């Protein structure tokens, strides 16, 4: 079986890949300068396509931030006439006002191809039945995967998000073999399977699960693989870089290959904005290389990751990034300690009695900042055995304290009792009194 969607591009020797990037970056700058924002910015700094001799010269260019996109809302970064655009998408607005991205037909074709290439790299083929359990509409996970899977040629089921009973029925009626969903939803979906008296391992034909759009730990992935009897592949993307199809795990699950013919990925220290040494964690900065309507150059994603400095056995030459540990703005500070929600998820998902959902609340009690963690239990865990439950709560408290250096209040709650959000999971509720 041919392992690549586009062998020549996916295995291009590094030097050639970097030359291609430099070429495409020059084109991208020329195009971007058709937009009001980049024209003014680059002219004021004397930047032109000729400023790029090799791909390292990208470091001479200023960054683009979410604020720049907001300040130029809606059309200030448009580099082609509006009449040439055929679709817009906007971010889900997890962290404030949404930002909008415009696409012409070329952009949509190029995006669909990247998603097809990504799915193919996980082993999905045109013989698969692919169910997309992602919100359709402005959110890119719906149409992004839809056009990609059609390009690949598998049979697609545009199931959209929610309505779990119907998701299960679709899977069983049509023999779904591959599916895409956000990881926090899959924990819940499994519980619906259980309450219907079904076991996805026996009662479906699922083999491939594509999970992404929100941070999750490797243990969460392993749980999904065990619960559903699948291999689960991490998919990373963001609206500003189209959406899905930016970086994807291949069959080897070694890391997420960034499609470097279509994007430049850099990792910088978020304070100094200088590149970090290979292998160190920093903020991911991304540039589009094949988008015409709205090129975005050196976009500060606020996502934290690192380059994985090894070669993947698959033979692809495109570098890999590690799973995203979180957004720089997910971090909260409690009693002077910096904490990422994924540190807590990391502890919880290692404990077999713990279910698939949790919630972190920060509050001020008697002028004291408190962190409490509500943790769902697996179905039927220690039914009524208070002593065992207390023991477990103490163990979780201890493990979290070891990880974040602050002692949390741990509350064990019934399976499937925490409120579920319609889209990406909201993990932290900060109700502290700000002094
Ligand atoms: P919003 O910023 O409103 O959530 P997007 O839908 O564009 O809008 O989401 C992109 C963001 O989602 C990324 O910047 C990243 O923070 C997160 N994300 C996407 N895929 C992953 C993934 N596989 N792992 C962790 N985080 C992810
Ligand atoms: Zn690989």
CSV table of C-alpha atoms and ligand atoms in Angstrom, one decimal:
chain,number,residue,atom,x,y,z
A,1,UNK,CA,0.0,0.0,0.0
A,2,UNK,CA,1.4,3.4,-0.9
A,3,UNK,CA,2.0,5.2,2.4
A,4,UNK,CA,1.8,8.8,1.1
A,5,UNK,CA,-0.8,11.0,-0.3
A,6,UNK,CA,1.8,13.2,-2.1
A,7,UNK,CA,5.0,11.3,-1.9
A,8,UNK,CA,7.2,13.9,-3.5
A,9,UNK,CA,6.2,16.7,-1.3
A,10,UNK,CA,5.9,14.7,1.9
A,11,UNK,CA,9.4,13.3,1.6
A,12,UNK,CA,11.1,16.3,0.0
A,13,UNK,CA,14.7,16.6,1.3
A,14,UNK,CA,15.0,19.4,3.9
A,15,UNK,CA,17.1,21.7,1.8
A,16,UNK,CA,14.6,21.6,-1.0
A,17,UNK,CA,11.7,22.0,1.4
A,18,UNK,CA,13.3,25.1,2.9
A,19,UNK,CA,14.0,26.5,-0.6
A,20,UNK,CA,10.3,25.9,-1.4
A,21,UNK,CA,9.4,27.7,1.8
A,22,UNK,CA,11.5,30.7,1.0
A,23,UNK,CA,10.0,31.0,-2.5
A,24,UNK,CA,6.5,30.7,-1.1
A,25,UNK,CA,7.3,33.2,1.6
A,26,UNK,CA,8.4,35.8,-0.9
A,27,UNK,CA,5.1,35.2,-2.8
A,28,UNK,CA,3.2,35.4,0.4
A,29,UNK,CA,4.8,38.8,1.3
A,30,UNK,CA,4.0,40.2,-2.1
A,31,UNK,CA,0.4,39.0,-1.7
A,32,UNK,CA,0.1,40.2,1.9
A,33,UNK,CA,1.2,43.7,0.8
A,34,UNK,CA,-2.0,43.9,-1.2
A,35,UNK,CA,-3.8,44.2,2.2
A,36,UNK,CA,-4.0,47.5,4.1
A,37,UNK,CA,-2.5,46.1,7.3
A,38,UNK,CA,0.6,44.4,5.9
A,39,UNK,CA,1.2,47.2,3.2
A,40,UNK,CA,1.4,49.9,5.9
A,41,UNK,CA,3.4,47.7,8.3
A,42,UNK,CA,6.0,46.4,5.8
A,43,UNK,CA,6.4,49.8,4.0
A,44,UNK,CA,7.1,51.5,7.3
A,45,UNK,CA,9.8,48.9,8.1
A,46,UNK,CA,11.3,48.7,4.6
A,47,UNK,CA,10.3,45.1,4.2
A,48,UNK,CA,9.7,43.6,0.7
A,49,UNK,CA,9.7,40.1,-0.8
A,50,UNK,CA,13.4,40.6,-1.5
A,51,UNK,CA,14.1,40.8,2.3
A,52,UNK,CA,13.9,37.0,2.2
A,53,UNK,CA,17.0,35.3,0.9
A,54,UNK,CA,16.6,32.1,2.9
A,55,UNK,CA,13.8,30.9,5.2
A,56,UNK,CA,15.7,32.0,8.3
A,57,UNK,CA,15.1,35.6,7.2
A,58,UNK,CA,11.5,35.1,8.3
A,59,UNK,CA,12.9,36.2,11.7
A,60,UNK,CA,13.2,39.8,10.3
A,61,UNK,CA,9.5,40.1,9.9
A,62,UNK,CA,7.2,41.5,12.7
A,63,UNK,CA,4.8,39.2,14.5
A,64,UNK,CA,1.0,39.2,13.9
A,65,UNK,CA,-1.1,38.9,17.0
A,66,UNK,CA,-4.8,38.2,17.6
A,67,UNK,CA,-5.1,41.9,18.5
A,68,UNK,CA,-3.9,42.8,15.0
A,69,UNK,CA,-6.7,40.6,13.5
A,70,UNK,CA,-9.2,42.2,15.8
A,71,UNK,CA,-8.0,45.8,15.1
A,72,UNK,CA,-8.4,45.1,11.3
A,73,UNK,CA,-11.7,43.4,11.7
A,74,UNK,CA,-13.3,42.5,9.3
A,75,UNK,CA,-11.5,43.2,6.0
A,76,UNK,CA,-8.2,44.9,6.9
A,77,UNK,CA,-6.1,41.8,6.1
A,78,UNK,CA,-7.9,40.9,2.9
A,79,UNK,CA,-5.3,40.6,0.1
A,80,UNK,CA,-7.7,39.9,-2.8
A,81,UNK,CA,-10.9,41.7,-3.8
A,82,UNK,CA,-13.8,40.6,-1.6
A,83,UNK,CA,-15.6,39.4,-4.7
A,84,UNK,CA,-13.0,36.6,-5.2
A,85,UNK,CA,-13.6,35.2,-1.7
A,86,UNK,CA,-16.0,32.3,-1.4
A,87,UNK,CA,-16.1,31.5,2.3
A,88,UNK,CA,-15.3,32.9,5.7
A,89,UNK,CA,-14.7,31.1,8.9
A,90,UNK,CA,-14.2,32.4,12.3
A,91,UNK,CA,-12.5,31.1,15.5
A,92,UNK,CA,-14.8,29.6,18.1
A,93,UNK,CA,-14.0,32.6,20.3
A,94,UNK,CA,-12.8,30.5,23.3
A,95,UNK,CA,-10.8,33.4,24.4
A,96,UNK,CA,-12.8,36.5,23.5
A,97,UNK,CA,-14.0,38.3,20.3
A,98,UNK,CA,-13.8,35.9,17.4
A,99,UNK,CA,-11.5,36.6,14.5
A,100,UNK,CA,-12.4,36.1,10.9
A,101,UNK,CA,-10.5,34.4,8.0
A,102,UNK,CA,-11.5,34.6,4.3
A,103,UNK,CA,-10.8,32.0,1.6
A,104,UNK,CA,-10.9,32.0,-2.2
A,105,UNK,CA,-11.4,28.8,-4.2
A,106,UNK,CA,-7.7,28.2,-4.3
A,107,UNK,CA,-7.4,28.4,-0.5
A,108,UNK,CA,-10.3,26.0,0.0
A,109,UNK,CA,-8.7,23.5,-2.5
A,110,UNK,CA,-5.3,23.7,-0.8
A,111,UNK,CA,-6.9,23.3,2.6
A,112,UNK,CA,-9.0,20.2,1.5
A,113,UNK,CA,-5.8,18.7,0.2
A,114,UNK,CA,-3.9,19.2,3.4
A,115,UNK,CA,-6.7,17.6,5.4
A,116,UNK,CA,-6.9,14.6,2.9
A,117,UNK,CA,-3.1,14.3,3.3
A,118,UNK,CA,-3.3,14.4,7.1
A,119,UNK,CA,-6.1,11.7,7.2
A,120,UNK,CA,-4.2,9.5,4.8
A,121,UNK,CA,-1.1,9.7,6.9
A,122,UNK,CA,-3.0,8.1,9.8
A,123,UNK,CA,-4.0,5.2,7.6
A,124,UNK,CA,-7.5,6.2,6.6
A,125,UNK,CA,-8.3,5.2,3.0
A,126,UNK,CA,-11.1,5.6,0.5
A,127,UNK,CA,-12.6,2.3,1.7
A,128,UNK,CA,-13.3,3.8,5.2
A,129,UNK,CA,-16.6,5.2,6.4
A,130,UNK,CA,-15.8,8.5,8.2
A,131,UNK,CA,-18.2,10.1,10.7
A,132,UNK,CA,-17.5,13.8,11.5
A,133,UNK,CA,-18.8,14.6,15.0
A,134,UNK,CA,-17.7,18.2,14.8
A,135,UNK,CA,-19.8,21.3,14.8
A,136,UNK,CA,-20.5,22.5,11.2
A,137,UNK,CA,-20.8,26.2,10.4
A,138,UNK,CA,-18.3,28.8,11.3
A,139,UNK,CA,-16.2,26.4,13.3
A,140,UNK,CA,-13.6,24.9,11.0
A,141,UNK,CA,-13.8,21.3,12.3
A,142,UNK,CA,-17.0,20.7,10.4
A,143,UNK,CA,-16.4,21.8,6.8
A,144,UNK,CA,-12.7,21.5,7.2
A,145,UNK,CA,-12.9,17.7,7.7
A,146,UNK,CA,-15.8,17.4,5.3
A,147,UNK,CA,-14.0,18.6,2.3
A,148,UNK,CA,-10.8,16.8,3.3
A,149,UNK,CA,-12.5,13.4,3.6
A,150,UNK,CA,-14.3,13.9,0.4
A,151,UNK,CA,-11.0,14.7,-1.3
A,152,UNK,CA,-9.6,11.5,0.1
A,153,UNK,CA,-12.6,9.6,-1.3
A,154,UNK,CA,-13.9,7.9,1.8
A,155,UNK,CA,-17.7,7.7,2.5
A,156,UNK,CA,-18.4,10.7,4.8
A,157,UNK,CA,-21.2,11.0,7.3
A,158,UNK,CA,-21.5,14.7,8.2
A,159,UNK,CA,-23.1,13.9,11.6
A,160,UNK,CA,-22.2,17.2,13.2
A,161,UNK,CA,-21.8,17.6,17.0
A,162,UNK,CA,-24.1,16.4,19.8
A,163,UNK,CA,-27.1,14.1,19.8
A,164,UNK,CA,-25.2,11.1,21.1
A,165,UNK,CA,-27.9,8.5,20.6
A,166,UNK,CA,-28.1,9.4,17.0
A,167,UNK,CA,-24.2,9.4,16.6
A,168,UNK,CA,-24.3,5.8,17.9
A,169,UNK,CA,-27.1,4.8,15.6
A,170,UNK,CA,-25.2,6.3,12.6
A,171,UNK,CA,-22.1,4.4,13.5
A,172,UNK,CA,-24.0,1.1,13.8
A,173,UNK,CA,-26.2,1.6,10.7
A,174,UNK,CA,-23.4,2.5,8.3
A,175,UNK,CA,-20.5,0.7,9.8
A,176,UNK,CA,-18.4,3.7,10.7
A,177,UNK,CA,-14.7,2.8,10.7
A,178,UNK,CA,-13.2,6.2,11.3
A,179,UNK,CA,-14.4,9.3,13.2
A,180,UNK,CA,-13.4,12.7,14.3
A,181,UNK,CA,-14.4,14.4,17.6
A,182,UNK,CA,-13.0,16.5,20.3
A,183,UNK,CA,-11.5,14.4,23.1
A,184,UNK,CA,-13.7,15.8,25.9
A,185,UNK,CA,-16.8,14.7,24.0
A,186,UNK,CA,-15.6,11.1,23.5
A,187,UNK,CA,-15.5,10.5,27.3
A,188,UNK,CA,-19.2,11.5,27.4
A,189,UNK,CA,-20.1,9.5,24.3
A,190,UNK,CA,-18.6,6.4,25.8
A,191,UNK,CA,-20.9,6.8,28.8
A,192,UNK,CA,-23.9,7.1,26.5
A,193,UNK,CA,-22.8,3.8,24.9
A,194,UNK,CA,-22.7,2.3,28.3
A,195,UNK,CA,-26.1,3.5,29.3
A,196,UNK,CA,-27.5,2.0,26.1
A,197,UNK,CA,-26.0,-1.3,27.1
A,198,UNK,CA,-23.5,-1.1,24.2
A,199,UNK,CA,-19.7,-1.5,24.0
A,200,UNK,CA,-18.1,0.4,21.2
A,201,UNK,CA,-15.4,-2.2,21.0
A,202,UNK,CA,-17.9,-4.9,20.2
A,203,UNK,CA,-20.8,-3.1,18.8
A,204,UNK,CA,-19.1,-0.8,16.3
A,205,UNK,CA,-16.5,-1.2,13.6
A,206,UNK,CA,-14.5,1.8,14.7
A,207,UNK,CA,-10.7,1.6,14.1
A,208,UNK,CA,-9.5,5.2,13.7
A,209,UNK,CA,-10.3,8.1,15.9
A,210,UNK,CA,-9.1,11.6,15.1
A,211,UNK,CA,-9.0,13.8,18.2
A,212,UNK,CA,-8.0,17.4,18.5
A,213,UNK,CA,-9.2,21.0,18.8
A,214,UNK,CA,-8.5,21.1,22.5
A,215,UNK,CA,-5.6,20.2,24.8
A,216,UNK,CA,-5.5,16.7,26.2
A,217,UNK,CA,-2.9,14.4,27.7
A,218,UNK,CA,-1.4,11.3,26.3
A,219,UNK,CA,-3.2,9.3,29.0
A,220,UNK,CA,-6.5,10.8,27.8
A,221,UNK,CA,-5.6,9.5,24.3
A,222,UNK,CA,-4.8,6.1,25.7
A,223,UNK,CA,-8.1,6.0,27.5
A,224,UNK,CA,-10.0,6.8,24.3
A,225,UNK,CA,-8.0,4.1,22.5
A,226,UNK,CA,-9.0,1.6,25.2
A,227,UNK,CA,-12.6,2.6,25.6
A,228,UNK,CA,-13.3,2.6,21.8
A,229,UNK,CA,-10.9,-0.1,20.7
A,230,UNK,CA,-9.3,2.3,18.2
A,231,UNK,CA,-6.0,4.1,17.5
A,232,UNK,CA,-6.5,7.8,18.2
A,233,UNK,CA,-4.5,10.4,16.3
A,234,UNK,CA,-3.9,14.0,17.4
A,235,UNK,CA,-5.0,16.6,15.0
A,236,UNK,CA,-3.9,20.2,15.5
A,237,UNK,CA,-5.1,23.3,13.7
A,238,UNK,CA,-6.4,26.8,14.2
A,239,UNK,CA,-8.8,29.0,12.2
A,240,UNK,CA,-6.0,31.6,11.5
A,241,UNK,CA,-4.1,28.8,9.7
A,242,UNK,CA,-7.3,27.5,8.0
A,243,UNK,CA,-8.3,25.0,10.7
A,244,UNK,CA,-7.6,21.3,10.8
A,245,UNK,CA,-4.7,20.0,8.6
A,246,UNK,CA,-1.9,22.1,10.0
A,247,UNK,CA,-0.1,19.4,12.0
A,248,UNK,CA,-1.1,15.8,12.4
A,249,UNK,CA,0.1,12.6,13.8
A,250,UNK,CA,0.9,9.9,11.3
A,251,UNK,CA,0.5,6.2,11.8
A,252,UNK,CA,3.6,6.1,14.0
A,253,UNK,CA,2.2,8.5,16.5
A,254,UNK,CA,5.7,9.9,17.1
A,255,UNK,CA,4.6,13.6,17.1
A,256,UNK,CA,2.5,15.9,14.9
A,257,UNK,CA,4.1,16.6,11.4
A,258,UNK,CA,3.6,20.2,10.5
A,259,UNK,CA,2.9,20.5,6.8
A,260,UNK,CA,5.9,22.7,6.1
A,261,UNK,CA,5.2,23.2,2.4
A,262,UNK,CA,2.0,25.1,3.4
A,263,UNK,CA,3.2,26.7,6.7
A,264,UNK,CA,6.3,27.9,8.4
A,265,UNK,CA,6.4,26.9,12.1
A,266,UNK,CA,8.6,28.6,14.6
A,267,UNK,CA,8.8,28.2,18.4
A,268,UNK,CA,9.8,31.3,20.3
A,269,UNK,CA,10.3,32.2,23.9
A,270,UNK,CA,7.1,34.1,24.7
A,271,UNK,CA,9.0,36.8,26.7
A,272,UNK,CA,12.0,37.5,24.5
A,273,UNK,CA,10.4,36.4,21.2
A,274,UNK,CA,13.7,34.8,20.2
A,275,UNK,CA,13.7,31.2,18.9
A,276,UNK,CA,14.1,28.6,21.6
A,277,UNK,CA,16.7,25.8,21.1
A,278,UNK,CA,15.3,22.7,19.3
A,279,UNK,CA,13.4,20.5,21.7
A,280,UNK,CA,12.6,23.3,24.2
A,281,UNK,CA,9.0,24.4,24.9
A,282,UNK,CA,7.9,27.8,23.7
A,283,UNK,CA,5.1,29.6,21.8
A,284,UNK,CA,4.2,28.3,18.4
A,285,UNK,CA,4.4,31.0,15.7
A,286,UNK,CA,2.8,30.1,12.3
A,287,UNK,CA,2.9,31.6,8.8
A,288,UNK,CA,0.7,30.6,5.9
A,289,UNK,CA,2.6,29.8,2.6
A,290,UNK,CA,-0.2,28.9,0.3
A,291,UNK,CA,-3.1,31.1,1.2
A,292,UNK,CA,-4.1,33.8,-1.3
A,293,UNK,CA,-7.1,35.7,0.1
A,294,UNK,CA,-5.7,36.3,3.6
A,295,UNK,CA,-2.1,35.5,4.2
A,296,UNK,CA,-1.1,35.6,7.9
A,297,UNK,CA,2.5,36.0,8.7
A,298,UNK,CA,4.3,35.1,11.9
A,299,UNK,CA,1.1,34.6,13.9
A,300,UNK,CA,1.6,34.2,17.6
A,301,UNK,CA,-0.7,31.3,18.3
A,302,UNK,CA,-0.2,31.4,22.2
A,303,UNK,CA,0.0,27.6,22.0
A,304,UNK,CA,2.8,26.0,23.9
A,305,UNK,CA,4.8,23.1,22.4
A,306,UNK,CA,8.3,22.1,21.2
A,307,UNK,CA,9.8,20.6,18.1
A,308,UNK,CA,10.5,16.9,18.5
A,309,UNK,CA,14.1,16.6,17.3
A,310,UNK,CA,13.9,13.1,15.9
A,311,UNK,CA,13.2,11.6,12.5
A,312,UNK,CA,9.8,9.8,12.2
A,313,UNK,CA,10.1,6.2,10.9
A,314,UNK,CA,7.4,7.1,8.3
A,315,UNK,CA,10.0,8.9,6.1
A,316,UNK,CA,8.2,12.2,6.0
A,317,UNK,CA,10.7,15.1,6.2
A,318,UNK,CA,8.3,17.6,7.7
A,319,UNK,CA,9.3,18.4,11.3
A,320,UNK,CA,7.1,17.2,14.2
A,321,UNK,CA,5.8,19.2,17.1
A,322,UNK,CA,4.8,17.7,20.5
A,323,UNK,CA,1.2,17.7,21.7
A,324,UNK,CA,0.1,21.2,22.8
A,325,UNK,CA,0.5,21.5,26.6
A,326,UNK,CA,-1.9,24.4,26.7
A,327,UNK,CA,-2.3,28.0,25.7
A,328,UNK,CA,-0.1,30.6,27.4
A,329,UNK,CA,-3.3,32.2,28.6
A,330,UNK,CA,-4.7,28.9,30.1
A,331,UNK,CA,-2.2,29.2,32.8
A,332,UNK,CA,-3.4,30.4,36.2
A,333,UNK,CA,-1.5,31.4,39.3
A,334,UNK,CA,-2.5,30.1,42.7
A,335,UNK,CA,-0.6,30.8,45.9
A,336,UNK,CA,2.3,31.9,43.7
A,337,UNK,CA,2.4,28.7,41.7
A,338,UNK,CA,1.9,28.6,37.9
A,339,UNK,CA,-0.5,25.9,37.0
A,340,UNK,CA,-1.8,24.5,33.6
A,341,UNK,CA,-5.0,22.6,33.6
A,342,UNK,CA,-3.3,19.8,31.7
A,343,UNK,CA,-1.0,19.1,34.7
A,344,UNK,CA,-4.2,18.3,36.7
A,345,UNK,CA,-5.6,16.2,33.8
A,346,UNK,CA,-2.3,14.4,33.6
A,347,UNK,CA,-2.7,13.3,37.3
A,348,UNK,CA,-6.4,12.4,37.0
A,349,UNK,CA,-6.2,10.3,33.9
A,350,UNK,CA,-3.6,8.0,35.4
A,351,UNK,CA,-6.0,6.9,38.1
A,352,UNK,CA,-8.1,4.0,37.0
A,353,UNK,CA,-11.1,4.8,39.2
A,354,UNK,CA,-11.4,8.3,37.8
A,355,UNK,CA,-14.1,8.9,35.1
A,356,UNK,CA,-13.7,11.0,32.0
A,357,UNK,CA,-14.5,14.6,33.2
A,358,UNK,CA,-13.4,17.0,35.8
A,359,UNK,CA,-13.7,20.7,36.7
A,360,UNK,CA,-11.4,23.1,38.4
A,361,UNK,CA,-12.8,26.1,40.4
A,362,UNK,CA,-10.7,28.9,42.0
A,363,UNK,CA,-12.3,30.9,44.7
A,364,UNK,CA,-11.5,33.2,47.6
A,365,UNK,CA,-12.7,32.1,51.0
A,366,UNK,CA,-11.7,34.2,54.1
A,367,UNK,CA,-9.2,36.1,52.0
A,368,UNK,CA,-7.6,32.8,51.1
A,369,UNK,CA,-7.3,31.5,47.5
A,370,UNK,CA,-8.6,28.0,47.2
A,371,UNK,CA,-8.4,25.5,44.3
A,372,UNK,CA,-11.0,22.8,44.2
A,373,UNK,CA,-11.2,20.0,41.7
A,374,UNK,CA,-14.4,18.1,41.1
A,375,UNK,CA,-13.7,14.7,39.7
A,376,UNK,CA,-16.2,12.3,38.1
A,377,UNK,CA,-15.9,8.7,39.1
A,378,UNK,CA,-16.1,5.7,36.8
A,379,UNK,CA,-19.6,4.2,36.9
A,380,UNK,CA,-20.2,2.1,40.0
A,381,UNK,CA,-16.9,2.9,41.7
A,382,UNK,CA,-17.0,2.0,45.4
A,383,UNK,CA,-20.7,2.2,45.5
A,384,UNK,CA,-21.5,3.4,49.0
A,385,UNK,CA,-18.1,2.5,50.4
A,386,UNK,CA,-17.3,5.8,52.1
A,387,UNK,CA,-13.9,4.7,53.5
A,388,UNK,CA,-12.7,3.7,50.0
A,389,UNK,CA,-13.9,6.9,48.6
A,390,UNK,CA,-12.2,9.0,51.2
A,391,UNK,CA,-9.0,7.0,50.6
A,392,UNK,CA,-9.2,7.7,46.9
A,393,UNK,CA,-9.9,11.5,47.5
A,394,UNK,CA,-6.8,11.6,49.7
A,395,UNK,CA,-4.7,9.9,47.1
A,396,UNK,CA,-5.9,12.3,44.3
A,397,UNK,CA,-5.3,15.3,46.6
A,398,UNK,CA,-1.8,14.1,47.3
A,399,UNK,CA,-0.9,13.4,43.6
A,400,UNK,CA,-2.2,16.8,42.5
A,401,UNK,CA,-0.3,18.5,45.3
A,402,UNK,CA,2.9,16.8,44.2
A,403,UNK,CA,2.3,18.0,40.7
A,404,UNK,CA,1.2,21.6,41.2
A,405,UNK,CA,2.7,22.3,44.7
A,406,UNK,CA,-0.6,23.6,46.0
A,407,UNK,CA,-3.1,21.4,48.0
A,408,UNK,CA,-6.4,21.2,46.3
A,409,UNK,CA,-9.8,20.4,47.8
A,410,UNK,CA,-10.9,17.3,45.9
A,411,UNK,CA,-14.6,16.4,45.6
A,412,UNK,CA,-15.5,13.1,44.1
A,413,UNK,CA,-18.8,13.3,42.1
A,414,UNK,CA,-21.0,10.8,40.4
A,415,UNK,CA,-20.3,9.5,36.9
A,416,UNK,CA,-21.5,11.9,34.2
A,417,UNK,CA,-22.8,14.5,36.7
A,418,UNK,CA,-20.7,17.6,35.8
A,419,UNK,CA,-22.3,20.0,33.3
A,420,UNK,CA,-21.1,19.5,29.7
A,421,UNK,CA,-20.3,22.4,27.4
A,422,UNK,CA,-21.6,22.3,23.9
A,423,UNK,CA,-18.2,22.8,22.2
A,424,UNK,CA,-14.7,22.7,23.6
A,425,UNK,CA,-14.4,21.8,27.2
A,426,UNK,CA,-14.1,24.6,29.7
A,427,UNK,CA,-11.9,23.3,32.5
A,428,UNK,CA,-11.3,26.3,34.8
A,429,UNK,CA,-13.8,28.6,36.6
A,430,UNK,CA,-12.0,31.4,38.2
A,431,UNK,CA,-14.4,33.0,40.8
A,432,UNK,CA,-11.7,34.6,42.9
A,433,UNK,CA,-12.1,38.1,44.3
A,434,UNK,CA,-9.6,40.2,42.5
A,435,UNK,CA,-8.0,42.7,44.9
B,1,LIG,P1,-10.6,29.3,19.4
B,1,LIG,O1,-9.2,30.1,19.5
B,1,LIG,O2,-11.7,30.2,19.5
B,1,LIG,O3,-10.6,28.0,20.2
B,1,LIG,P2,-10.1,27.7,17.0
B,1,LIG,O4,-11.3,26.9,16.7
B,1,LIG,O5,-9.4,28.3,15.9
B,1,LIG,O6,-10.6,28.9,17.9
B,1,LIG,O7,-9.1,26.9,17.9
B,1,LIG,C1,-7.7,26.8,17.7
B,1,LIG,C2,-7.1,26.5,19.0
B,1,LIG,O8,-7.5,25.2,19.5
B,1,LIG,C3,-5.6,26.3,18.9
B,1,LIG,O9,-4.9,27.5,18.9
B,1,LIG,C4,-5.3,25.5,20.1
B,1,LIG,O10,-5.2,26.3,21.3
B,1,LIG,C5,-6.5,24.6,20.2
B,1,LIG,N1,-6.2,23.3,19.6
B,1,LIG,C6,-6.5,22.9,18.4
B,1,LIG,N2,-6.1,21.6,18.1
B,1,LIG,C7,-5.5,21.2,19.3
B,1,LIG,C8,-4.8,20.0,19.7
B,1,LIG,N3,-4.7,18.9,18.9
B,1,LIG,N4,-4.3,19.9,20.9
B,1,LIG,C9,-4.4,21.0,21.7
B,1,LIG,N5,-5.0,22.1,21.4
B,1,LIG,C10,-5.5,22.3,20.2
B,2,LIG,ZN1,5.5,10.2,10.6
